[in-house]
Amino acid sequence: MFYHQGARSQEVAQASAAHGALHFPGLPDGLAAQELLRRINNATCRFSARPLRDPLVLYGAGDMGRLARDYLRSIGHDFAFVVDRNAVALRNDAFWADVQVLHPSEVPNDMMRSALLAVSIATTPFVPLETALREAGWHDVVPFYDVAESYRERHPLSNGWFAEKLTSEELARTTKVLLGWEDDLSRAHHLQFLAWRRLREEWTFEGAPVTGDDRFFIPEIRHCLNAVSVFVDGGAHDGSITAKLVANAGPRQTAIIAIEPDAKNAAAFSRRLASLDAKGAGDVTLLPYALDSMEHERCFHNGLGYASQLSDTGREHVRTVTLDSLALSPGFLKLHLEGAELNALRGGSETLQRHRPIVAVTTYHNSDGLWRTPEYLMEQLPAYRFFMRLHSWCGTGAVVYAVPQEKVRIQ
């Protein structure tokens, strides 16, 4: 056991940074996790959503930077330029052809003093990056998702949500979830997730790395893939996760049912099918549905890439279906539905209980991920082992994994 009552953490000095960070020397056991949860819940958050102001500069031109650019255009706002360490290569990228792309060393000092710098990176810790940027001369640095949170009435992107203080009942139920994880690594990641969402503090734990390359296929899942013959990819986007399933499952036949309601995403998925077929993807079916807790008509905000979702901001109407109504027999169910995951699980309770699939569910798009979604799985799925892993930073990339005990490979 790494912790005992009153254990002290190592605080990272952040004299010039707006956000705080805490580093802990080991993984928390159940007792320490409860203590740290109370600490998170009793503290006061110093941050809130940040409205846009000019001049606005984006930092980071990767996938999230592209999302940020499209997002700003959709709400009618522009930015001065984008800053990226790979500026030279990016100037030849057609996506950024009409945008000024600068290396950090090329930014004028007066711009660093006056601009709002929106950091569009979630693949690296935020606080060390923020510290370095402030030391370089930037005065106002903010996570891009905190900016997006100010315009939810116009765009459904929800990755910047803030968690309110838990009520006594919510605290008790969150505590139960913390104690229900299979390992202390899950407790560490759950607390890290809670600390960012509740306080915008970046907590890290020795022995609990944030890994981005194994999302949905952590070792505990990969070890069980030989038992999977039917893979259901809910929120299939462009087929990238289906492709990873094929790569991880190896050269054998697996039936894949991909569910993707956004027509542009579905078209990208279909284009990927040719390469999947060449790698032995097996039987692949693409269904143009949105998963929900019941079958009805709902507004859908399409055209947002991986952020397309059921939302009142959408102009398209889709007919939703339940997982149970599809009469599938999944051995592995993956759900990435931009906040609709819990409703999809509720609409698939019979399927879950009858077929006992491996489950991988994203939990970072709204407050359901704090405790409601994992609690639902823990209550619905007896004799399962439950894990939580973070696969990116700034409160994103949280995935809950549920593995039936009969499918766990004995090490």
Short mmCIF file of C-alpha atoms in Angstrom, two decimals:
data_model
loop_
_atom_site.label_atom_id
_atom_site.label_comp_id
_atom_site.label_asym_id
_atom_site.label_seq_id
_atom_site.Cartn_x
_atom_site.Cartn_y
_atom_site.Cartn_z
CA MET A 1 0.00 0.00 0.00
CA PHE A 2 1.44 3.36 -1.05
CA TYR A 3 -0.84 5.56 1.03
CA HIS A 4 -1.93 5.91 4.62
CA GLN A 5 -4.13 8.35 6.45
CA GLY A 6 -2.69 11.84 6.10
CA ALA A 7 -0.27 10.94 3.31
CA ARG A 8 1.30 13.99 1.69
CA SER A 9 1.60 14.68 -2.04
CA GLN A 10 4.40 16.38 -3.92
CA GLU A 11 3.13 19.66 -5.28
CA VAL A 12 4.52 20.86 -8.58
CA ALA A 13 5.68 24.46 -8.35
CA GLN A 14 3.68 26.61 -10.75
CA ALA A 15 4.60 30.15 -9.75
CA SER A 16 3.90 31.61 -13.19
CA ALA A 17 1.05 29.31 -14.22
CA ALA A 18 -2.66 29.94 -13.78
CA HIS A 19 -3.49 26.26 -13.25
CA GLY A 20 -2.22 24.14 -10.38
CA ALA A 21 -0.76 20.66 -10.50
CA LEU A 22 -0.27 17.90 -7.93
CA HIS A 23 1.92 14.84 -8.31
CA PHE A 24 1.51 11.83 -6.04
CA PRO A 25 4.35 9.32 -5.47
CA GLY A 26 2.23 6.20 -5.86
CA LEU A 27 -1.17 4.77 -6.65
CA PRO A 28 -4.05 5.32 -4.19
CA ASP A 29 -5.69 2.39 -2.46
CA GLY A 30 -9.37 2.53 -1.53
CA LEU A 31 -8.82 4.44 1.72
CA ALA A 32 -6.57 7.06 0.13
CA ALA A 33 -8.92 7.42 -2.84
CA GLN A 34 -11.83 8.28 -0.53
CA GLU A 35 -9.72 10.89 1.25
CA LEU A 36 -8.64 12.48 -2.03
CA LEU A 37 -12.19 12.47 -3.38
CA ARG A 38 -13.35 14.44 -0.33
CA ARG A 39 -10.47 16.85 -0.87
CA ILE A 40 -11.52 17.43 -4.48
CA ASN A 41 -15.15 17.89 -3.56
CA ASN A 42 -14.52 20.33 -0.71
CA ALA A 43 -12.19 22.61 -2.70
CA THR A 44 -13.30 25.67 -4.65
CA CYS A 45 -12.77 25.93 -8.39
CA ARG A 46 -11.02 29.15 -9.47
CA PHE A 47 -11.85 28.78 -13.17
CA SER A 48 -14.84 29.00 -15.48
CA ALA A 49 -15.64 29.00 -19.19
CA ARG A 50 -13.69 31.63 -21.12
CA PRO A 51 -15.44 33.81 -23.73
CA LEU A 52 -13.59 34.58 -26.94
CA ARG A 53 -11.78 37.85 -27.38
CA ASP A 54 -9.51 39.31 -30.05
CA PRO A 55 -6.79 38.80 -30.94
CA LEU A 56 -7.22 35.04 -30.67
CA VAL A 57 -4.35 32.66 -31.46
CA LEU A 58 -4.47 28.86 -31.63
CA TYR A 59 -1.59 26.83 -30.26
CA GLY A 60 -1.39 23.39 -31.86
CA ALA A 61 -2.28 22.37 -35.42
CA GLY A 62 -2.88 18.65 -34.96
CA ASP A 63 -6.26 16.92 -34.99
CA MET A 64 -7.56 19.09 -32.15
CA GLY A 65 -6.25 22.23 -33.86
CA ARG A 66 -8.19 21.31 -36.97
CA LEU A 67 -11.29 20.76 -34.86
CA ALA A 68 -10.73 24.16 -33.22
CA ARG A 69 -10.46 25.91 -36.57
CA ASP A 70 -13.66 24.30 -37.88
CA TYR A 71 -15.38 25.08 -34.59
CA LEU A 72 -14.49 28.79 -34.71
CA ARG A 73 -15.71 29.07 -38.29
CA SER A 74 -19.00 27.44 -37.36
CA ILE A 75 -19.72 30.05 -34.67
CA GLY A 76 -18.60 32.93 -36.89
CA HIS A 77 -15.30 33.75 -35.20
CA ASP A 78 -11.82 33.98 -36.68
CA PHE A 79 -8.33 33.79 -35.23
CA ALA A 80 -5.16 35.71 -36.04
CA PHE A 81 -2.87 32.74 -36.72
CA VAL A 82 -1.87 29.32 -35.45
CA VAL A 83 1.35 28.49 -33.63
CA ASP A 84 3.00 25.09 -33.95
CA ARG A 85 6.52 23.75 -33.60
CA ASN A 86 6.06 21.97 -36.95
CA ALA A 87 5.18 25.22 -38.71
CA VAL A 88 7.48 24.66 -41.69
CA ALA A 89 5.85 21.34 -42.61
CA LEU A 90 2.34 22.61 -41.88
CA ARG A 91 2.71 25.48 -44.34
CA ASN A 92 2.50 22.83 -47.07
CA ASP A 93 -0.66 21.28 -45.60
CA ALA A 94 -3.70 22.15 -47.70
CA PHE A 95 -5.87 22.44 -44.59
CA TRP A 96 -3.81 25.40 -43.36
CA ALA A 97 -3.08 26.86 -46.81
CA ASP A 98 -5.02 30.09 -46.18
CA VAL A 99 -3.87 30.49 -42.56
CA GLN A 100 -0.66 31.98 -41.21
CA VAL A 101 1.26 29.26 -39.38
CA LEU A 102 4.10 30.46 -37.15
CA HIS A 103 6.81 28.72 -35.20
CA PRO A 104 6.82 29.82 -31.52
CA SER A 105 10.06 31.73 -32.14
CA GLU A 106 8.37 33.81 -34.86
CA VAL A 107 5.56 35.29 -32.74
CA PRO A 108 6.00 39.02 -32.01
CA ASN A 109 6.34 39.94 -28.32
CA ASP A 110 3.46 42.40 -28.44
CA MET A 111 1.14 39.65 -29.73
CA MET A 112 2.15 37.34 -26.90
CA ARG A 113 1.26 40.09 -24.44
CA SER A 114 -2.12 40.96 -25.98
CA ALA A 115 -3.55 37.74 -27.45
CA LEU A 116 -5.75 35.06 -25.95
CA LEU A 117 -3.81 31.86 -26.63
CA ALA A 118 -6.14 28.86 -26.91
CA VAL A 119 -4.16 25.64 -26.48
CA SER A 120 -5.50 23.03 -28.90
CA ILE A 121 -3.52 20.07 -27.59
CA ALA A 122 -4.72 17.26 -25.34
CA THR A 123 -1.97 14.71 -26.01
CA THR A 124 0.41 16.22 -23.46
CA PRO A 125 0.01 17.56 -19.89
CA PHE A 126 -1.44 21.05 -19.92
CA VAL A 127 0.23 22.65 -16.89
CA PRO A 128 3.89 22.17 -17.96
CA LEU A 129 2.98 23.47 -21.41
CA GLU A 130 1.14 26.44 -19.95
CA THR A 131 4.11 27.22 -17.72
CA ALA A 132 6.53 27.12 -20.65
CA LEU A 133 4.28 29.36 -22.73
CA ARG A 134 3.97 31.93 -19.96
CA GLU A 135 7.71 31.90 -19.40
CA ALA A 136 8.14 32.49 -23.13
CA GLY A 137 6.04 35.65 -22.86
CA TRP A 138 2.40 34.65 -23.40
CA HIS A 139 0.18 36.39 -20.84
CA ASP A 140 -3.23 34.77 -21.31
CA VAL A 141 -3.21 30.99 -21.87
CA VAL A 142 -6.35 28.85 -21.76
CA PRO A 143 -7.37 25.32 -22.83
CA PHE A 144 -9.35 25.57 -26.07
CA TYR A 145 -12.16 23.44 -24.67
CA ASP A 146 -12.72 26.03 -21.91
CA VAL A 147 -13.37 28.58 -24.67
CA ALA A 148 -15.77 26.25 -26.47
CA GLU A 149 -17.74 25.84 -23.24
CA SER A 150 -18.89 29.48 -23.54
CA TYR A 151 -20.83 28.77 -26.75
CA ARG A 152 -22.74 25.58 -26.07
CA GLU A 153 -26.01 27.18 -27.18
CA ARG A 154 -24.52 27.47 -30.69
CA HIS A 155 -22.30 24.40 -30.91
CA PRO A 156 -22.60 21.10 -28.99
CA LEU A 157 -18.88 20.49 -28.38
CA SER A 158 -18.91 19.62 -24.68
CA ASN A 159 -15.37 18.66 -23.73
CA GLY A 160 -14.94 21.79 -21.61
CA TRP A 161 -17.69 21.11 -19.06
CA PHE A 162 -17.15 21.88 -15.39
CA ALA A 163 -18.35 19.57 -12.60
CA GLU A 164 -20.37 21.05 -9.73
CA LYS A 165 -19.72 20.09 -6.12
CA LEU A 166 -21.19 16.66 -5.42
CA THR A 167 -24.15 16.39 -3.07
CA SER A 168 -23.83 14.02 -0.13
CA GLU A 169 -25.69 11.33 -2.08
CA GLU A 170 -23.57 11.87 -5.21
CA LEU A 171 -20.42 11.76 -3.11
CA ALA A 172 -21.49 8.43 -1.62
CA ARG A 173 -22.25 6.97 -5.05
CA THR A 174 -18.98 8.25 -6.52
CA THR A 175 -17.15 6.71 -3.57
CA LYS A 176 -18.83 3.38 -4.30
CA VAL A 177 -17.62 3.57 -7.90
CA LEU A 178 -14.06 4.39 -6.74
CA LEU A 179 -14.09 1.28 -4.58
CA GLY A 180 -15.59 -0.82 -7.38
CA TRP A 181 -12.60 -0.52 -9.72
CA GLU A 182 -10.48 -3.59 -10.24
CA ASP A 183 -7.15 -1.83 -9.58
CA ASP A 184 -5.55 1.21 -7.98
CA LEU A 185 -4.55 2.48 -11.43
CA SER A 186 -8.25 2.94 -12.20
CA ARG A 187 -8.69 4.83 -8.93
CA ALA A 188 -5.79 7.10 -9.85
CA HIS A 189 -7.21 7.89 -13.27
CA HIS A 190 -10.70 8.45 -11.86
CA LEU A 191 -9.31 10.95 -9.34
CA GLN A 192 -7.24 12.65 -12.02
CA PHE A 193 -10.38 13.00 -14.13
CA LEU A 194 -12.39 14.36 -11.18
CA ALA A 195 -9.69 16.87 -10.21
CA TRP A 196 -9.62 18.42 -13.68
CA ARG A 197 -13.39 18.48 -14.11
CA ARG A 198 -14.12 19.78 -10.63
CA LEU A 199 -11.14 22.11 -10.05
CA ARG A 200 -9.16 22.39 -13.30
CA GLU A 201 -6.19 21.01 -11.39
CA GLU A 202 -3.86 18.59 -13.14
CA TRP A 203 -3.24 15.63 -10.85
CA THR A 204 -0.79 12.89 -11.78
CA PHE A 205 0.16 9.68 -10.01
CA GLU A 206 3.42 7.76 -10.24
CA GLY A 207 2.64 4.52 -12.00
CA ALA A 208 -0.47 5.87 -13.76
CA PRO A 209 0.64 7.06 -17.21
CA VAL A 210 -1.82 8.59 -19.65
CA THR A 211 -1.50 6.51 -22.82
CA GLY A 212 -2.99 7.61 -26.12
CA ASP A 213 -2.13 4.78 -28.48
CA ASP A 214 -4.14 2.02 -26.80
CA ARG A 215 -7.54 3.67 -26.41
CA PHE A 216 -10.22 0.92 -26.40
CA PHE A 217 -7.48 -1.74 -26.58
CA ILE A 218 -5.66 -1.67 -23.26
CA PRO A 219 -3.82 -4.91 -22.36
CA GLU A 220 -6.78 -6.14 -20.28
CA ILE A 221 -8.89 -5.94 -23.46
CA ARG A 222 -6.33 -7.23 -25.97
CA HIS A 223 -5.85 -10.37 -23.89
CA CYS A 224 -9.54 -11.21 -24.38
CA LEU A 225 -9.93 -10.59 -28.11
CA ASN A 226 -9.67 -14.27 -29.03
CA ALA A 227 -13.05 -14.72 -27.34
CA VAL A 228 -14.70 -12.09 -29.58
CA SER A 229 -16.53 -13.04 -32.76
CA VAL A 230 -18.89 -10.03 -33.05
CA PHE A 231 -17.61 -6.47 -32.57
CA VAL A 232 -20.11 -3.59 -32.33
CA ASP A 233 -18.56 -0.17 -32.98
CA GLY A 234 -21.06 2.40 -31.73
CA GLY A 235 -20.07 5.84 -32.98
CA ALA A 236 -17.80 4.40 -35.66
CA HIS A 237 -16.75 7.78 -37.11
CA ASP A 238 -14.37 7.11 -40.03
CA GLY A 239 -13.57 3.51 -39.13
CA SER A 240 -10.27 4.15 -37.36
CA ILE A 241 -11.27 2.10 -34.30
CA THR A 242 -12.64 -0.71 -36.44
CA ALA A 243 -9.26 -0.73 -38.22
CA LYS A 244 -7.47 -1.01 -34.86
CA LEU A 245 -9.74 -3.90 -33.91
CA VAL A 246 -8.74 -5.71 -37.08
CA ALA A 247 -5.06 -5.04 -36.35
CA ASN A 248 -5.35 -6.22 -32.73
CA ALA A 249 -7.52 -9.25 -33.42
CA GLY A 250 -5.11 -10.66 -35.99
CA PRO A 251 -5.87 -12.63 -39.15
CA ARG A 252 -9.19 -14.22 -38.27
CA GLN A 253 -12.80 -13.70 -39.20
CA THR A 254 -14.74 -11.27 -37.01
CA ALA A 255 -18.19 -9.89 -37.75
CA ILE A 256 -18.14 -6.11 -37.33
CA ILE A 257 -21.30 -4.03 -36.98
CA ALA A 258 -20.44 -0.34 -37.24
CA ILE A 259 -23.05 2.24 -36.24
CA GLU A 260 -22.58 5.82 -37.51
CA PRO A 261 -25.41 8.32 -38.14
CA ASP A 262 -23.31 11.10 -39.74
CA ALA A 263 -23.39 10.64 -43.52
CA LYS A 264 -19.96 12.23 -44.10
CA ASN A 265 -18.37 10.04 -41.46
CA ALA A 266 -20.12 6.98 -42.88
CA ALA A 267 -18.74 7.78 -46.33
CA ALA A 268 -15.22 7.97 -44.88
CA PHE A 269 -15.81 4.63 -43.15
CA SER A 270 -16.92 3.07 -46.43
CA ARG A 271 -13.76 4.31 -48.16
CA ARG A 272 -11.70 2.62 -45.47
CA LEU A 273 -13.42 -0.72 -46.02
CA ALA A 274 -11.23 -1.64 -48.99
CA SER A 275 -8.08 -1.58 -46.88
CA LEU A 276 -9.87 -3.41 -44.06
CA ASP A 277 -10.93 -6.18 -46.43
CA ALA A 278 -7.31 -6.62 -47.48
CA LYS A 279 -6.35 -7.17 -43.84
CA GLY A 280 -9.00 -9.80 -43.17
CA ALA A 281 -11.64 -7.65 -41.55
CA GLY A 282 -14.29 -10.31 -42.05
CA ASP A 283 -17.94 -9.38 -42.44
CA VAL A 284 -18.46 -5.61 -41.97
CA THR A 285 -21.91 -4.00 -41.78
CA LEU A 286 -22.41 -0.24 -41.53
CA LEU A 287 -25.70 0.95 -39.98
CA PRO A 288 -26.78 4.63 -40.30
CA TYR A 289 -28.38 4.93 -36.86
CA ALA A 290 -28.05 6.94 -33.67
CA LEU A 291 -28.19 4.89 -30.48
CA ASP A 292 -30.43 6.04 -27.64
CA SER A 293 -32.47 4.77 -24.68
CA MET A 294 -35.63 4.62 -26.81
CA GLU A 295 -36.72 4.82 -30.41
CA HIS A 296 -37.88 8.29 -31.40
CA GLU A 297 -36.94 11.27 -33.58
CA ARG A 298 -34.26 13.65 -32.36
CA CYS A 299 -32.22 16.59 -33.62
CA PHE A 300 -28.75 15.64 -34.81
CA HIS A 301 -25.84 18.04 -35.31
CA ASN A 302 -24.00 16.55 -38.27
CA GLY A 303 -20.90 17.56 -40.19
CA LEU A 304 -18.68 17.89 -37.10
CA GLY A 305 -16.41 14.92 -37.75
CA TYR A 306 -15.86 12.94 -34.57
CA ALA A 307 -17.91 15.57 -32.65
CA SER A 308 -21.18 14.97 -34.57
CA GLN A 309 -23.91 14.14 -32.08
CA LEU A 310 -27.50 14.18 -30.94
CA SER A 311 -28.11 17.81 -29.98
CA ASP A 312 -30.78 20.50 -30.03
CA THR A 313 -28.30 22.66 -31.96
CA GLY A 314 -28.62 20.32 -34.95
CA ARG A 315 -30.79 21.00 -37.97
CA GLU A 316 -31.02 17.39 -39.13
CA HIS A 317 -33.52 14.97 -37.64
CA VAL A 318 -32.67 11.32 -37.17
CA ARG A 319 -34.64 8.35 -35.98
CA THR A 320 -32.87 6.81 -32.99
CA VAL A 321 -32.78 3.10 -32.23
CA THR A 322 -31.90 1.08 -29.16
CA LEU A 323 -29.15 -1.48 -29.03
CA ASP A 324 -31.74 -4.05 -27.93
CA SER A 325 -33.90 -3.36 -30.99
CA LEU A 326 -31.02 -4.28 -33.30
CA ALA A 327 -30.98 -7.83 -31.91
CA LEU A 328 -27.20 -8.10 -32.03
CA SER A 329 -25.02 -10.56 -30.13
CA PRO A 330 -21.84 -8.58 -29.42
CA GLY A 331 -18.75 -10.04 -27.86
CA PHE A 332 -17.21 -6.56 -27.72
CA LEU A 333 -19.23 -3.34 -27.51
CA LYS A 334 -17.47 0.00 -27.97
CA LEU A 335 -19.44 3.23 -27.51
CA HIS A 336 -18.13 6.71 -28.31
CA LEU A 337 -21.25 8.83 -28.68
CA GLU A 338 -20.29 12.35 -27.56
CA GLY A 339 -22.34 12.18 -24.37
CA ALA A 340 -25.13 9.76 -25.36
CA GLU A 341 -23.31 6.71 -23.98
CA LEU A 342 -25.40 6.22 -20.84
CA ASN A 343 -28.67 6.41 -22.78
CA ALA A 344 -27.30 3.90 -25.30
CA LEU A 345 -26.39 1.53 -22.47
CA ARG A 346 -29.86 1.88 -20.98
CA GLY A 347 -31.30 1.02 -24.38
CA GLY A 348 -29.14 -2.09 -24.49
CA SER A 349 -29.60 -3.55 -21.00
CA GLU A 350 -31.08 -6.79 -22.31
CA THR A 351 -28.26 -7.20 -24.83
CA LEU A 352 -25.65 -6.56 -22.14
CA GLN A 353 -27.12 -9.07 -19.72
CA ARG A 354 -27.83 -11.76 -22.30
CA HIS A 355 -24.54 -11.67 -24.24
CA ARG A 356 -22.14 -10.35 -21.58
CA PRO A 357 -19.83 -8.51 -24.00
CA ILE A 358 -16.57 -6.78 -23.25
CA VAL A 359 -17.56 -3.11 -22.98
CA ALA A 360 -15.50 0.02 -23.66
CA VAL A 361 -17.35 3.32 -23.14
CA THR A 362 -16.13 6.92 -23.31
CA THR A 363 -17.16 8.91 -20.24
CA TYR A 364 -15.72 12.42 -20.67
CA HIS A 365 -18.39 14.31 -22.63
CA ASN A 366 -20.66 15.18 -19.72
CA SER A 367 -21.11 14.70 -15.98
CA ASP A 368 -22.55 11.19 -16.43
CA GLY A 369 -18.92 10.10 -16.56
CA LEU A 370 -18.24 11.19 -12.98
CA TRP A 371 -20.19 8.24 -11.56
CA ARG A 372 -23.50 7.55 -13.32
CA THR A 373 -22.15 5.62 -16.31
CA PRO A 374 -19.71 3.40 -14.38
CA GLU A 375 -22.31 2.89 -11.65
CA TYR A 376 -24.84 1.72 -14.26
CA LEU A 377 -22.37 -0.79 -15.66
CA MET A 378 -21.38 -2.04 -12.22
CA GLU A 379 -25.04 -2.57 -11.31
CA GLN A 380 -26.06 -4.18 -14.60
CA LEU A 381 -23.08 -6.49 -15.07
CA PRO A 382 -22.44 -8.96 -12.23
CA ALA A 383 -19.20 -10.96 -12.23
CA TYR A 384 -17.38 -8.34 -14.31
CA ARG A 385 -14.08 -6.57 -13.73
CA PHE A 386 -14.14 -2.80 -14.20
CA PHE A 387 -11.29 -0.53 -15.20
CA MET A 388 -10.93 3.18 -15.96
CA ARG A 389 -8.15 4.61 -18.08
CA LEU A 390 -7.29 8.11 -19.32
CA HIS A 391 -6.01 8.36 -22.87
CA SER A 392 -5.52 12.13 -23.15
CA TRP A 393 -5.32 15.25 -20.99
CA CYS A 394 -7.52 18.23 -20.05
CA GLY A 395 -10.23 15.93 -18.71
CA THR A 396 -10.63 14.07 -22.01
CA GLY A 397 -9.95 10.54 -23.21
CA ALA A 398 -11.62 8.85 -20.21
CA VAL A 399 -12.81 5.32 -21.00
CA VAL A 400 -14.52 2.79 -18.73
CA TYR A 401 -13.83 -0.86 -19.52
CA ALA A 402 -15.91 -3.82 -18.34
CA VAL A 403 -14.61 -7.37 -18.82
CA PRO A 404 -16.67 -10.45 -17.89
CA GLN A 405 -14.73 -12.66 -15.52
CA GLU A 406 -15.22 -15.71 -17.71
CA LYS A 407 -13.35 -13.95 -20.55
CA VAL A 408 -10.39 -12.77 -18.51
CA ARG A 409 -7.26 -14.57 -19.61
CA ILE A 410 -5.38 -16.13 -16.72
CA GLN A 411 -1.88 -14.65 -16.66
#
